[in-house]
Coordinates of C-alpha atoms in Angstrom, one line a residue:
R811 CA -14.9 1.7 5.9
L812 CA -13.6 3.5 9.0
P813 CA -15.5 6.4 10.6
R814 CA -14.6 9.6 9.0
F815 CA -12.9 11.0 12.1
M816 CA -10.5 8.0 12.2
V817 CA -9.7 8.4 8.5
G818 CA -8.9 12.0 9.2
M819 CA -6.7 11.1 12.1
M820 CA -4.8 8.6 10.0
I821 CA -4.4 11.2 7.2
S822 CA -3.2 13.8 9.7
N823 CA -0.7 11.3 11.1
Y824 CA 0.8 10.3 7.7
L825 CA 0.9 14.0 6.6
N826 CA 2.8 14.8 9.7
I827 CA 5.3 12.0 8.9
L828 CA 5.6 13.2 5.3
H829 CA 6.2 16.8 6.3
N830 CA 8.7 15.9 9.0
S831 CA 10.5 13.6 6.6
K832 CA 10.8 16.4 4.1
K833 CA 12.2 18.6 6.8
R834 CA 14.7 15.8 7.8
D835 CA 13.4 15.8 11.3
P836 CA 15.8 13.6 13.4
K837 CA 13.1 12.0 15.5
T838 CA 11.1 11.1 12.4
L839 CA 14.2 9.7 10.7
R840 CA 15.1 7.6 13.7
G841 CA 11.6 6.2 13.7
F842 CA 12.0 5.4 10.0
A843 CA 15.0 3.1 10.7
K844 CA 13.3 1.6 13.8
N845 CA 9.8 1.0 12.4
L846 CA 9.6 1.3 8.6
L847 CA 12.6 0.1 6.6
P848 CA 16.2 -0.9 7.1
E849 CA 18.3 2.2 7.5
K850 CA 20.2 1.5 4.3
Y851 CA 17.0 2.5 2.4
L852 CA 16.7 6.0 4.0
P853 CA 18.1 7.8 0.9
Q854 CA 15.5 6.2 -1.3
Y855 CA 12.7 6.9 1.1
L856 CA 13.7 10.5 1.3
A857 CA 13.8 10.8 -2.5
I858 CA 10.3 9.4 -2.7
T859 CA 8.9 11.6 0.1
D860 CA 10.5 14.7 -1.6
L861 CA 8.3 13.9 -4.6
M862 CA 5.1 13.2 -2.7
D863 CA 2.5 15.8 -1.9
N864 CA -0.5 15.9 0.5
S865 CA -2.9 14.5 -2.2
T866 CA -0.7 11.3 -2.4
V867 CA -1.3 10.7 1.3
V868 CA -5.0 11.4 1.1
S869 CA -5.4 9.0 -1.8
M870 CA -3.3 6.3 -0.2
V871 CA -5.2 6.4 3.1
G872 CA -8.6 6.9 1.4
S873 CA -8.1 3.9 -1.0
V874 CA -8.0 1.6 2.0
F875 CA -10.1 3.2 4.7
G876 CA -12.4 5.6 3.0
N877 CA -14.6 5.4 -0.1
H878 CA -11.9 7.0 -2.3
Y879 CA -10.8 4.0 -4.4
P880 CA -11.3 4.3 -8.1
H881 CA -14.8 3.6 -9.3
N882 CA -14.0 4.3 -12.9
A883 CA -12.6 0.8 -13.6
D884 CA -15.0 -2.0 -14.6
S885 CA -15.5 -5.1 -12.6
T886 CA -13.1 -7.1 -14.8
T887 CA -10.1 -4.9 -13.7
E888 CA -7.4 -7.1 -12.3
V889 CA -6.4 -6.0 -8.8
L890 CA -3.6 -7.2 -6.5
F891 CA -4.1 -6.4 -2.8
I892 CA -1.3 -7.4 -0.4
H893 CA -1.6 -7.0 3.3
G894 CA -0.3 -8.4 6.6
T895 CA -2.2 -9.8 9.5
K896 CA -0.3 -8.3 12.4
A897 CA -1.5 -5.4 14.5
N898 CA -4.0 -3.1 12.7
E899 CA -4.1 -5.1 9.6
M900 CA -7.7 -6.2 10.3
Y901 CA -8.7 -3.0 8.6
S902 CA -6.8 -4.0 5.5
A903 CA -8.6 -7.3 5.5
K904 CA -11.9 -5.4 5.7
A905 CA -10.8 -3.1 2.9
A906 CA -9.9 -6.1 0.8
A907 CA -13.3 -7.7 1.3
R908 CA -15.0 -4.4 0.3
L909 CA -12.9 -4.0 -2.8
K910 CA -13.6 -7.6 -3.8
K911 CA -17.2 -6.7 -4.2
D912 CA -16.3 -4.1 -6.8
Y913 CA -13.5 -6.1 -8.3
P914 CA -14.5 -9.7 -8.3
A915 CA -11.3 -10.7 -10.1
M916 CA -9.2 -9.2 -7.3
R917 CA -6.4 -11.4 -5.9
V918 CA -5.6 -11.0 -2.2
I919 CA -2.3 -12.0 -0.7
R920 CA -2.4 -12.1 3.1
C921 CA 1.1 -12.2 4.7
K922 CA 0.3 -14.1 7.9
G923 CA 2.1 -12.9 11.0
K924 CA 3.7 -10.0 9.1
A925 CA 3.3 -6.3 9.5
H926 CA 2.2 -4.2 6.6
C927 CA 4.8 -4.2 3.8
E928 CA 7.1 -6.3 5.8
N929 CA 7.8 -8.6 2.9
A930 CA 8.3 -5.6 0.5
C931 CA 10.7 -3.9 3.0
F932 CA 12.5 -6.8 4.6
H933 CA 12.0 -9.7 2.2
P934 CA 11.8 -8.0 -1.2
E935 CA 12.5 -11.3 -3.0
R936 CA 9.2 -12.8 -1.6
W937 CA 7.3 -9.6 -2.4
Y938 CA 8.8 -9.4 -5.9
A939 CA 7.9 -13.1 -6.6
D940 CA 4.3 -12.4 -5.5
V941 CA 3.9 -9.3 -7.7
I942 CA 5.7 -10.8 -10.7
G943 CA 3.7 -14.0 -10.4
F944 CA 0.5 -11.9 -10.4
L945 CA 1.6 -9.8 -13.4
K946 CA 2.6 -12.9 -15.4
S947 CA -0.6 -14.7 -14.7
Q948 CA -2.6 -11.6 -15.8
S949 CA -0.4 -11.2 -18.9
M950 CA -1.0 -14.8 -19.9
K951 CA -4.7 -14.7 -19.1
N952 CA -5.2 -11.6 -21.1
N953 CA -2.9 -12.8 -23.8
R954 CA -0.7 -9.8 -23.2
I955 CA 3.0 -9.5 -22.7
G956 CA 4.8 -6.9 -20.6
P957 CA 3.8 -4.1 -18.3
R958 CA 0.6 -3.0 -20.1
C959 CA -1.7 -5.4 -18.3
P960 CA -4.9 -3.9 -17.0
V961 CA -3.8 -4.2 -13.4
R962 CA -4.4 -2.0 -10.4
F963 CA -2.5 -2.2 -7.1
F964 CA -3.9 -1.1 -3.8
F965 CA -1.5 -1.1 -0.8
S966 CA -2.6 -0.7 2.7
P967 CA -0.8 2.3 4.1
L968 CA -0.4 0.9 7.6
T969 CA 3.1 0.5 9.0

């Protein structure tokens, strides 16, 4: 858990990015192509941000850095937590360790030497294989088929 003021700073930063993306601010959009995703995904990113609201950002940041992750699931809930190890990802590792206490069945995938969501953004076939592998293992384990597995996903919001 980060100190409250740091969580507030992160929320403020991501809200600023969200609001500027919705306004199609040129500087923010240049940063998107440089730091977040390949430019070819800009239309999809903008479509998603247009649907997001402030509560999405608060929940996303809070799920990793605050105490806002769901407590209504029981300890058998299957959780997949994917994070990188580059830059500020040490906070994601700490969040994963904290979540593991509440969700002992949680599976953590650490993408060594990668920034947050680097596989999802730049190597989607690797990310897809990890997620599908997890879903299939949970479906088989729970004797279920398809997308109705009791699975929760937590993604670190760092970029």
